[in-house]
Amino acid sequence: MENKKYNLLVVFSCFFAFAVIALGAYTRLSDAGLGCPDWPGCYGFLTVPQTNLEVASAQSQFPGLEVEIGKAWKEMIHRYFAGTLGLIILAISVWSLMRRRVRIVPVKLPVLLSFLVLFQAVLGMLTVTMQLQPLIVMGHLLGGFSIFALLYLLYIRLTYSSIPGGDEGAKPYLSWAYIGLGLVVIQIALGGWLAANYSASHCIDLPLCGNETFSRYSFWQVFQLPHAAQTYEYGVLSADARMSIHFTHRLWGVVTAIGLVLIGIKLIKNCYSRVIKNAVYIVWLLLVCQVMLGLMVVFFEFPLLMALSHNLVAALLMLSVVRLVYLIKYKC
């Protein structure tokens, strides 16, 4: 019974982490990242100021800022959920430490998650206090994805312990699977860098960004750090730099798609495990969904819900590759 409760808590934490990622992406995409200019409260309150007296107090503490209640609620709800996820992960860690002598359960992974949550909280604070500095914003996004991936890894370690291994045909391609995971992580990082610099609307054509794409494109501008500014909201880089960031994200998306297809073909041809093959098919299915969503986001001029779906499918694609790597490494 205790083991079942522990497993259910891990499963719940995975769904809750997915919700936190969704709320974070929604907050970012709806330009509500600075809905509350302070941290961890909002305009000096534990919740969003709503009465006339509270709004007047907030404006006196933060002169020159307009209190936008709608954006503030988006930011605070995300913080509430993120804080709750931190408590859930702490509970998993404590439970793992308490049960380590009674039952063989992962301990290092939950403890690592606890430290990662603390680091993620620091990044969340810096995201606000440093006025959406792009490096911090991208790091915060990657931190959220990392927590989600590690929670899922904890789940599959508990769930897939009974699956028999022995597929020697797939084992030689473990390094290929790691390469596939690396491709996906880099693509997610580029997407985070794109979002942090507000580069989405600077490439609105398909497949290029306009007739002057290559004359304006500069690989070095992709990694150009923004100059110091009072706020980085809505971006501070030049239009050409932001176009280059967006176009690089597209180019690497093509590389990632081709890489995952080729790696999947190799695995299907050389392994006989139905579990491994099904894992490849899931990767391909999510890859197709992600490519289609990427095209549709641009074609329909970046609708919020479609852009949000693009973020969430990226997270699921990452998890599907994590699962593939795990199955090859530990079940072959």
mmCIF file of C-alpha atoms in Angstrom:
data_model
loop_
_atom_site.group_PDB
_atom_site.id
_atom_site.type_symbol
_atom_site.label_atom_id
_atom_site.label_comp_id
_atom_site.label_asym_id
_atom_site.label_seq_id
_atom_site.Cartn_x
_atom_site.Cartn_y
_atom_site.Cartn_z
ATOM 1 C CA MET A 1 0.000 0.000 0.000
ATOM 2 C CA GLU A 2 2.845 2.385 0.897
ATOM 3 C CA ASN A 3 4.561 1.660 -2.410
ATOM 4 C CA LYS A 4 1.361 2.303 -4.312
ATOM 5 C CA LYS A 5 0.881 5.661 -2.579
ATOM 6 C CA TYR A 6 4.455 6.630 -3.353
ATOM 7 C CA ASN A 7 4.034 5.718 -7.025
ATOM 8 C CA LEU A 8 0.770 7.662 -7.232
ATOM 9 C CA LEU A 9 2.464 10.725 -5.747
ATOM 10 C CA VAL A 10 5.195 10.509 -8.393
ATOM 11 C CA VAL A 11 2.576 10.201 -11.150
ATOM 12 C CA PHE A 12 0.675 13.175 -9.734
ATOM 13 C CA SER A 13 3.891 15.209 -9.611
ATOM 14 C CA CYS A 14 4.462 14.555 -13.330
ATOM 15 C CA PHE A 15 1.020 15.877 -14.251
ATOM 16 C CA PHE A 16 1.450 18.799 -11.879
ATOM 17 C CA ALA A 17 4.835 19.666 -13.418
ATOM 18 C CA PHE A 18 3.207 19.619 -16.859
ATOM 19 C CA ALA A 19 0.590 22.078 -15.549
ATOM 20 C CA VAL A 20 3.344 24.335 -14.183
ATOM 21 C CA ILE A 21 5.090 24.325 -17.571
ATOM 22 C CA ALA A 22 1.776 25.173 -19.260
ATOM 23 C CA LEU A 23 1.120 28.037 -16.841
ATOM 24 C CA GLY A 24 4.671 29.332 -17.254
ATOM 25 C CA ALA A 25 4.405 29.257 -21.040
ATOM 26 C CA TYR A 26 0.987 30.938 -20.918
ATOM 27 C CA THR A 27 2.358 33.658 -18.617
ATOM 28 C CA ARG A 28 5.313 34.248 -20.922
ATOM 29 C CA LEU A 29 3.331 34.173 -24.175
ATOM 30 C CA SER A 30 0.669 36.552 -22.830
ATOM 31 C CA ASP A 31 3.406 39.050 -21.823
ATOM 32 C CA ALA A 32 2.574 38.701 -18.134
ATOM 33 C CA GLY A 33 6.090 37.874 -16.966
ATOM 34 C CA LEU A 34 6.290 41.200 -15.156
ATOM 35 C CA GLY A 35 2.662 41.155 -14.060
ATOM 36 C CA CYS A 36 4.110 41.403 -10.542
ATOM 37 C CA PRO A 37 7.277 43.550 -10.411
ATOM 38 C CA ASP A 38 8.492 42.039 -7.119
ATOM 39 C CA TRP A 39 9.063 38.547 -5.720
ATOM 40 C CA PRO A 40 7.695 36.407 -4.091
ATOM 41 C CA GLY A 41 4.710 38.677 -3.483
ATOM 42 C CA CYS A 42 2.894 40.998 -5.844
ATOM 43 C CA TYR A 43 3.259 44.758 -5.359
ATOM 44 C CA GLY A 44 4.127 44.071 -1.721
ATOM 45 C CA PHE A 45 1.117 41.782 -1.127
ATOM 46 C CA LEU A 46 0.966 37.995 -0.807
ATOM 47 C CA THR A 47 -1.762 37.998 -3.403
ATOM 48 C CA VAL A 48 -2.815 40.366 -6.177
ATOM 49 C CA PRO A 49 -3.959 43.813 -4.958
ATOM 50 C CA GLN A 50 -7.631 44.242 -5.834
ATOM 51 C CA THR A 51 -9.337 46.843 -3.642
ATOM 52 C CA ASN A 52 -8.914 50.518 -4.436
ATOM 53 C CA LEU A 53 -6.865 50.944 -1.268
ATOM 54 C CA GLU A 54 -4.545 48.059 -2.172
ATOM 55 C CA VAL A 55 -4.098 49.315 -5.741
ATOM 56 C CA ALA A 56 -3.318 52.822 -4.460
ATOM 57 C CA SER A 57 -0.758 51.341 -2.042
ATOM 58 C CA ALA A 58 0.816 49.309 -4.853
ATOM 59 C CA GLN A 59 1.105 52.335 -7.121
ATOM 60 C CA SER A 60 2.709 54.359 -4.321
ATOM 61 C CA GLN A 61 5.310 51.621 -3.765
ATOM 62 C CA PHE A 62 5.963 51.191 -7.490
ATOM 63 C CA PRO A 63 5.508 54.638 -9.032
ATOM 64 C CA GLY A 64 5.307 54.711 -12.802
ATOM 65 C CA LEU A 65 3.924 51.180 -13.035
ATOM 66 C CA GLU A 66 0.323 50.439 -13.915
ATOM 67 C CA VAL A 67 -1.257 47.688 -11.849
ATOM 68 C CA GLU A 68 -2.661 45.238 -14.415
ATOM 69 C CA ILE A 69 -4.712 42.838 -12.347
ATOM 70 C CA GLY A 70 -5.222 40.305 -15.139
ATOM 71 C CA LYS A 71 -1.496 39.938 -15.828
ATOM 72 C CA ALA A 72 -0.723 39.928 -12.116
ATOM 73 C CA TRP A 73 -3.077 36.992 -11.532
ATOM 74 C CA LYS A 74 -1.465 35.021 -14.363
ATOM 75 C CA GLU A 75 1.948 35.502 -12.788
ATOM 76 C CA MET A 76 0.812 34.746 -9.237
ATOM 77 C CA ILE A 77 -1.159 31.619 -10.185
ATOM 78 C CA HIS A 78 1.974 30.332 -11.896
ATOM 79 C CA ARG A 79 3.969 31.050 -8.723
ATOM 80 C CA TYR A 80 1.400 29.316 -6.521
ATOM 81 C CA PHE A 81 1.496 26.201 -8.696
ATOM 82 C CA ALA A 82 5.297 26.242 -8.903
ATOM 83 C CA GLY A 83 5.548 26.564 -5.118
ATOM 84 C CA THR A 84 3.136 23.683 -4.648
ATOM 85 C CA LEU A 85 5.186 21.538 -7.036
ATOM 86 C CA GLY A 86 8.248 22.307 -4.934
ATOM 87 C CA LEU A 87 6.469 21.037 -1.832
ATOM 88 C CA ILE A 88 5.375 17.873 -3.659
ATOM 89 C CA ILE A 89 8.944 17.180 -4.759
ATOM 90 C CA LEU A 90 10.169 17.799 -1.212
ATOM 91 C CA ALA A 91 7.608 15.257 0.041
ATOM 92 C CA ILE A 92 8.843 12.717 -2.528
ATOM 93 C CA SER A 93 12.436 13.275 -1.416
ATOM 94 C CA VAL A 94 11.621 12.864 2.277
ATOM 95 C CA TRP A 95 9.528 9.768 1.549
ATOM 96 C CA SER A 96 12.372 8.273 -0.516
ATOM 97 C CA LEU A 97 14.883 8.834 2.276
ATOM 98 C CA MET A 98 12.534 7.296 4.844
ATOM 99 C CA ARG A 99 11.829 4.223 2.706
ATOM 100 C CA ARG A 100 15.369 3.555 1.462
ATOM 101 C CA ARG A 101 16.012 0.838 4.064
ATOM 102 C CA VAL A 102 12.612 -0.821 3.710
ATOM 103 C CA ARG A 103 12.394 -0.930 -0.063
ATOM 104 C CA ILE A 104 14.799 -0.202 -2.873
ATOM 105 C CA VAL A 105 13.620 3.165 -4.156
ATOM 106 C CA PRO A 106 15.526 5.866 -6.039
ATOM 107 C CA VAL A 107 17.000 8.329 -3.551
ATOM 108 C CA LYS A 108 19.590 10.337 -5.453
ATOM 109 C CA LEU A 109 17.117 11.419 -8.123
ATOM 110 C CA PRO A 110 14.492 12.875 -5.708
ATOM 111 C CA VAL A 111 17.247 14.657 -3.757
ATOM 112 C CA LEU A 112 18.639 16.083 -7.002
ATOM 113 C CA LEU A 113 15.135 17.258 -7.864
ATOM 114 C CA SER A 114 14.856 19.062 -4.524
ATOM 115 C CA PHE A 115 18.064 21.008 -5.157
ATOM 116 C CA LEU A 116 16.958 21.740 -8.725
ATOM 117 C CA VAL A 117 13.667 23.148 -7.423
ATOM 118 C CA LEU A 118 15.563 25.504 -5.117
ATOM 119 C CA PHE A 119 17.736 26.654 -8.015
ATOM 120 C CA GLN A 120 14.628 27.088 -10.154
ATOM 121 C CA ALA A 121 13.091 29.287 -7.435
ATOM 122 C CA VAL A 122 16.187 31.488 -7.518
ATOM 123 C CA LEU A 123 15.898 31.764 -11.298
ATOM 124 C CA GLY A 124 12.227 32.666 -10.907
ATOM 125 C CA MET A 125 13.174 35.478 -8.539
ATOM 126 C CA LEU A 126 15.929 36.713 -10.877
ATOM 127 C CA THR A 127 13.541 36.592 -13.844
ATOM 128 C CA VAL A 128 11.469 39.272 -12.135
ATOM 129 C CA THR A 129 14.159 41.270 -10.353
ATOM 130 C CA MET A 130 16.350 41.404 -13.481
ATOM 131 C CA GLN A 131 13.395 42.499 -15.602
ATOM 132 C CA LEU A 132 13.186 39.435 -17.894
ATOM 133 C CA GLN A 133 16.884 39.305 -18.749
ATOM 134 C CA PRO A 134 16.902 36.803 -21.662
ATOM 135 C CA LEU A 135 19.613 34.481 -20.302
ATOM 136 C CA ILE A 136 17.736 34.171 -17.020
ATOM 137 C CA VAL A 137 14.411 33.631 -18.789
ATOM 138 C CA MET A 138 15.880 30.884 -20.987
ATOM 139 C CA GLY A 139 17.533 29.259 -17.965
ATOM 140 C CA HIS A 140 14.246 29.352 -16.082
ATOM 141 C CA LEU A 141 12.477 27.660 -18.985
ATOM 142 C CA LEU A 142 15.147 24.953 -19.236
ATOM 143 C CA GLY A 143 14.978 24.452 -15.477
ATOM 144 C CA GLY A 144 11.251 23.795 -15.683
ATOM 145 C CA PHE A 145 11.713 21.317 -18.525
ATOM 146 C CA SER A 146 14.523 19.598 -16.605
ATOM 147 C CA ILE A 147 12.346 19.132 -13.519
ATOM 148 C CA PHE A 148 9.574 17.688 -15.682
ATOM 149 C CA ALA A 149 12.009 15.306 -17.402
ATOM 150 C CA LEU A 150 13.566 14.107 -14.131
ATOM 151 C CA LEU A 151 10.169 13.522 -12.542
ATOM 152 C CA TYR A 152 9.192 11.459 -15.572
ATOM 153 C CA LEU A 153 12.494 9.585 -15.333
ATOM 154 C CA LEU A 154 11.660 8.789 -11.710
ATOM 155 C CA TYR A 155 8.256 7.535 -12.841
ATOM 156 C CA ILE A 156 9.622 5.229 -15.539
ATOM 157 C CA ARG A 157 12.259 3.873 -13.162
ATOM 158 C CA LEU A 158 9.425 2.797 -10.879
ATOM 159 C CA THR A 159 7.123 1.598 -13.663
ATOM 160 C CA TYR A 160 9.415 -0.165 -16.139
ATOM 161 C CA SER A 161 11.317 -2.287 -13.630
ATOM 162 C CA SER A 162 9.253 -5.341 -14.654
ATOM 163 C CA ILE A 163 9.840 -5.032 -18.409
ATOM 164 C CA PRO A 164 12.241 -7.754 -19.598
ATOM 165 C CA GLY A 165 15.324 -6.675 -21.509
ATOM 166 C CA GLY A 166 17.665 -8.536 -23.789
ATOM 167 C CA ASP A 167 17.356 -6.712 -27.129
ATOM 168 C CA GLU A 168 21.020 -6.647 -28.111
ATOM 169 C CA GLY A 169 20.091 -5.208 -31.496
ATOM 170 C CA ALA A 170 19.224 -1.843 -29.959
ATOM 171 C CA LYS A 171 22.087 -1.606 -27.443
ATOM 172 C CA PRO A 172 24.730 -0.391 -29.970
ATOM 173 C CA TYR A 173 22.481 2.567 -30.800
ATOM 174 C CA LEU A 174 22.344 3.994 -27.286
ATOM 175 C CA SER A 175 24.756 6.747 -28.275
ATOM 176 C CA TRP A 176 22.470 7.574 -31.216
ATOM 177 C CA ALA A 177 19.536 7.913 -28.835
ATOM 178 C CA TYR A 178 21.597 10.259 -26.665
ATOM 179 C CA ILE A 179 22.341 12.336 -29.767
ATOM 180 C CA GLY A 180 18.610 12.502 -30.476
ATOM 181 C CA LEU A 181 17.973 13.729 -26.937
ATOM 182 C CA GLY A 182 20.714 16.332 -27.366
ATOM 183 C CA LEU A 183 19.118 17.559 -30.599
ATOM 184 C CA VAL A 184 15.775 18.013 -28.856
ATOM 185 C CA VAL A 185 17.281 19.798 -25.843
ATOM 186 C CA ILE A 186 19.180 22.231 -28.076
ATOM 187 C CA GLN A 187 15.997 22.912 -30.042
ATOM 188 C CA ILE A 188 14.083 23.618 -26.817
ATOM 189 C CA ALA A 189 16.887 25.943 -25.673
ATOM 190 C CA LEU A 190 16.735 27.806 -28.995
ATOM 191 C CA GLY A 191 12.973 28.089 -28.591
ATOM 192 C CA GLY A 192 13.490 29.511 -25.113
ATOM 193 C CA TRP A 193 16.050 31.995 -26.441
ATOM 194 C CA LEU A 194 13.585 32.965 -29.192
ATOM 195 C CA ALA A 195 10.813 33.570 -26.666
ATOM 196 C CA ALA A 196 13.082 35.406 -24.219
ATOM 197 C CA ASN A 197 14.094 37.870 -26.944
ATOM 198 C CA TYR A 198 10.548 38.256 -28.340
ATOM 199 C CA SER A 199 11.712 37.027 -31.741
ATOM 200 C CA ALA A 200 8.596 35.166 -32.878
ATOM 201 C CA SER A 201 7.048 37.970 -34.922
ATOM 202 C CA HIS A 202 10.326 38.765 -36.716
ATOM 203 C CA CYS A 203 9.953 35.827 -39.086
ATOM 204 C CA ILE A 204 6.410 35.606 -40.383
ATOM 205 C CA ASP A 205 6.892 33.916 -43.775
ATOM 206 C CA LEU A 206 7.419 30.257 -44.733
ATOM 207 C CA PRO A 207 9.862 28.670 -45.205
ATOM 208 C CA LEU A 208 12.154 31.730 -45.056
ATOM 209 C CA CYS A 209 11.650 35.010 -43.226
ATOM 210 C CA GLY A 210 11.258 37.025 -46.430
ATOM 211 C CA ASN A 211 13.204 37.728 -49.600
ATOM 212 C CA GLU A 212 16.120 39.249 -47.692
ATOM 213 C CA THR A 213 16.533 36.426 -45.190
ATOM 214 C CA PHE A 214 20.095 35.435 -46.049
ATOM 215 C CA SER A 215 21.326 38.990 -46.509
ATOM 216 C CA ARG A 216 20.053 39.875 -43.027
ATOM 217 C CA TYR A 217 20.952 36.593 -41.336
ATOM 218 C CA SER A 218 23.973 36.430 -39.062
ATOM 219 C CA PHE A 219 24.859 33.307 -37.094
ATOM 220 C CA TRP A 220 26.835 35.356 -34.578
ATOM 221 C CA GLN A 221 23.882 37.610 -33.847
ATOM 222 C CA VAL A 222 21.957 34.568 -32.665
ATOM 223 C CA PHE A 223 24.166 34.390 -29.578
ATOM 224 C CA GLN A 224 24.486 38.130 -29.117
ATOM 225 C CA LEU A 225 23.834 39.073 -25.512
ATOM 226 C CA PRO A 226 21.432 41.979 -25.082
ATOM 227 C CA HIS A 227 22.903 45.233 -23.859
ATOM 228 C CA ALA A 228 22.111 46.459 -20.371
ATOM 229 C CA ALA A 229 18.618 47.895 -20.109
ATOM 230 C CA GLN A 230 16.161 48.938 -17.432
ATOM 231 C CA THR A 231 13.774 46.290 -18.706
ATOM 232 C CA TYR A 232 14.033 43.555 -21.331
ATOM 233 C CA GLU A 233 10.278 43.224 -21.755
ATOM 234 C CA TYR A 234 9.351 43.056 -25.454
ATOM 235 C CA GLY A 235 13.039 42.648 -26.374
ATOM 236 C CA VAL A 236 15.989 44.963 -26.901
ATOM 237 C CA LEU A 237 17.941 43.283 -29.715
ATOM 238 C CA SER A 238 17.869 44.575 -33.284
ATOM 239 C CA ALA A 239 15.312 43.309 -35.771
ATOM 240 C CA ASP A 240 18.028 41.478 -37.741
ATOM 241 C CA ALA A 241 19.308 39.750 -34.602
ATOM 242 C CA ARG A 242 15.838 38.581 -33.668
ATOM 243 C CA MET A 243 15.157 37.399 -37.195
ATOM 244 C CA SER A 244 18.419 35.436 -37.055
ATOM 245 C CA ILE A 245 17.390 33.836 -33.734
ATOM 246 C CA HIS A 246 14.037 32.772 -35.142
ATOM 247 C CA PHE A 247 15.510 31.435 -38.376
ATOM 248 C CA THR A 248 18.168 29.444 -36.497
ATOM 249 C CA HIS A 249 15.397 27.860 -34.435
ATOM 250 C CA ARG A 250 13.747 26.778 -37.670
ATOM 251 C CA LEU A 251 16.992 25.464 -39.182
ATOM 252 C CA TRP A 252 17.804 23.426 -36.093
ATOM 253 C CA GLY A 253 14.227 22.166 -36.100
ATOM 254 C CA VAL A 254 14.897 20.658 -39.529
ATOM 255 C CA VAL A 255 18.146 19.111 -38.258
ATOM 256 C CA THR A 256 16.331 17.699 -35.215
ATOM 257 C CA ALA A 257 13.507 16.244 -37.298
ATOM 258 C CA ILE A 258 15.878 14.562 -39.768
ATOM 259 C CA GLY A 259 18.036 13.274 -36.921
ATOM 260 C CA LEU A 260 15.124 11.727 -35.019
ATOM 261 C CA VAL A 261 13.780 10.088 -38.172
ATOM 262 C CA LEU A 262 17.155 8.557 -39.083
ATOM 263 C CA ILE A 263 17.806 7.372 -35.521
ATOM 264 C CA GLY A 264 14.339 5.815 -35.407
ATOM 265 C CA ILE A 265 14.885 3.997 -38.704
ATOM 266 C CA LYS A 266 18.166 2.557 -37.432
ATOM 267 C CA LEU A 267 16.505 1.302 -34.262
ATOM 268 C CA ILE A 268 13.511 -0.230 -36.022
ATOM 269 C CA LYS A 269 15.739 -2.033 -38.529
ATOM 270 C CA ASN A 270 18.118 -3.453 -35.948
ATOM 271 C CA CYS A 271 16.046 -4.198 -32.846
ATOM 272 C CA TYR A 272 13.316 -6.771 -32.337
ATOM 273 C CA SER A 273 11.794 -5.512 -29.075
ATOM 274 C CA ARG A 274 8.228 -4.347 -29.572
ATOM 275 C CA VAL A 275 8.631 -1.987 -26.602
ATOM 276 C CA ILE A 276 11.586 -0.218 -28.274
ATOM 277 C CA LYS A 277 9.807 0.001 -31.621
ATOM 278 C CA ASN A 278 6.664 1.437 -30.036
ATOM 279 C CA ALA A 279 8.825 3.999 -28.225
ATOM 280 C CA VAL A 280 10.241 5.079 -31.599
ATOM 281 C CA TYR A 281 6.750 5.384 -33.076
ATOM 282 C CA ILE A 282 5.686 7.620 -30.172
ATOM 283 C CA VAL A 283 8.718 9.863 -30.797
ATOM 284 C CA TRP A 284 7.808 10.104 -34.465
ATOM 285 C CA LEU A 285 4.147 10.844 -33.730
ATOM 286 C CA LEU A 286 5.030 13.720 -31.400
ATOM 287 C CA LEU A 287 7.645 14.928 -33.877
ATOM 288 C CA VAL A 288 5.032 15.168 -36.642
ATOM 289 C CA CYS A 289 2.663 17.013 -34.292
ATOM 290 C CA GLN A 290 5.410 19.437 -33.299
ATOM 291 C CA VAL A 291 6.449 20.180 -36.888
ATOM 292 C CA MET A 292 2.827 20.749 -37.911
ATOM 293 C CA LEU A 293 2.227 23.022 -34.931
ATOM 294 C CA GLY A 294 5.368 25.011 -35.738
ATOM 295 C CA LEU A 295 4.172 25.577 -39.295
ATOM 296 C CA MET A 296 0.650 26.454 -38.175
ATOM 297 C CA VAL A 297 1.878 28.911 -35.537
ATOM 298 C CA VAL A 298 3.629 30.927 -38.246
ATOM 299 C CA PHE A 299 0.905 30.483 -40.868
ATOM 300 C CA PHE A 300 -1.845 31.696 -38.509
ATOM 301 C CA GLU A 301 0.381 34.508 -37.167
ATOM 302 C CA PHE A 302 1.172 33.222 -33.686
ATOM 303 C CA PRO A 303 -2.189 32.608 -31.977
ATOM 304 C CA LEU A 304 -1.702 32.222 -28.232
ATOM 305 C CA LEU A 305 -3.241 28.778 -27.727
ATOM 306 C CA MET A 306 -1.423 27.327 -30.732
ATOM 307 C CA ALA A 307 1.902 28.736 -29.534
ATOM 308 C CA LEU A 308 1.162 27.296 -26.092
ATOM 309 C CA SER A 309 0.496 23.882 -27.648
ATOM 310 C CA HIS A 310 3.829 24.150 -29.483
ATOM 311 C CA ASN A 311 5.578 24.575 -26.115
ATOM 312 C CA LEU A 312 3.757 21.684 -24.487
ATOM 313 C CA VAL A 313 4.297 19.216 -27.330
ATOM 314 C CA ALA A 314 8.006 20.106 -27.183
ATOM 315 C CA ALA A 315 7.986 18.973 -23.540
ATOM 316 C CA LEU A 316 6.209 15.729 -24.449
ATOM 317 C CA LEU A 317 8.621 15.100 -27.328
ATOM 318 C CA MET A 318 11.529 15.504 -24.918
ATOM 319 C CA LEU A 319 9.929 12.987 -22.535
ATOM 320 C CA SER A 320 9.380 10.478 -25.334
ATOM 321 C CA VAL A 321 13.092 10.601 -26.212
ATOM 322 C CA VAL A 322 14.044 10.313 -22.521
ATOM 323 C CA ARG A 323 11.912 7.160 -22.364
ATOM 324 C CA LEU A 324 13.546 5.774 -25.497
ATOM 325 C CA VAL A 325 17.026 6.352 -24.052
ATOM 326 C CA TYR A 326 16.030 4.699 -20.768
ATOM 327 C CA LEU A 327 14.595 1.619 -22.465
ATOM 328 C CA ILE A 328 17.684 1.120 -24.619
ATOM 329 C CA LYS A 329 20.112 1.667 -21.733
ATOM 330 C CA TYR A 330 18.433 -0.364 -19.039
ATOM 331 C CA LYS A 331 16.122 -2.807 -20.823
ATOM 332 C CA CYS A 332 18.389 -4.102 -23.542
#
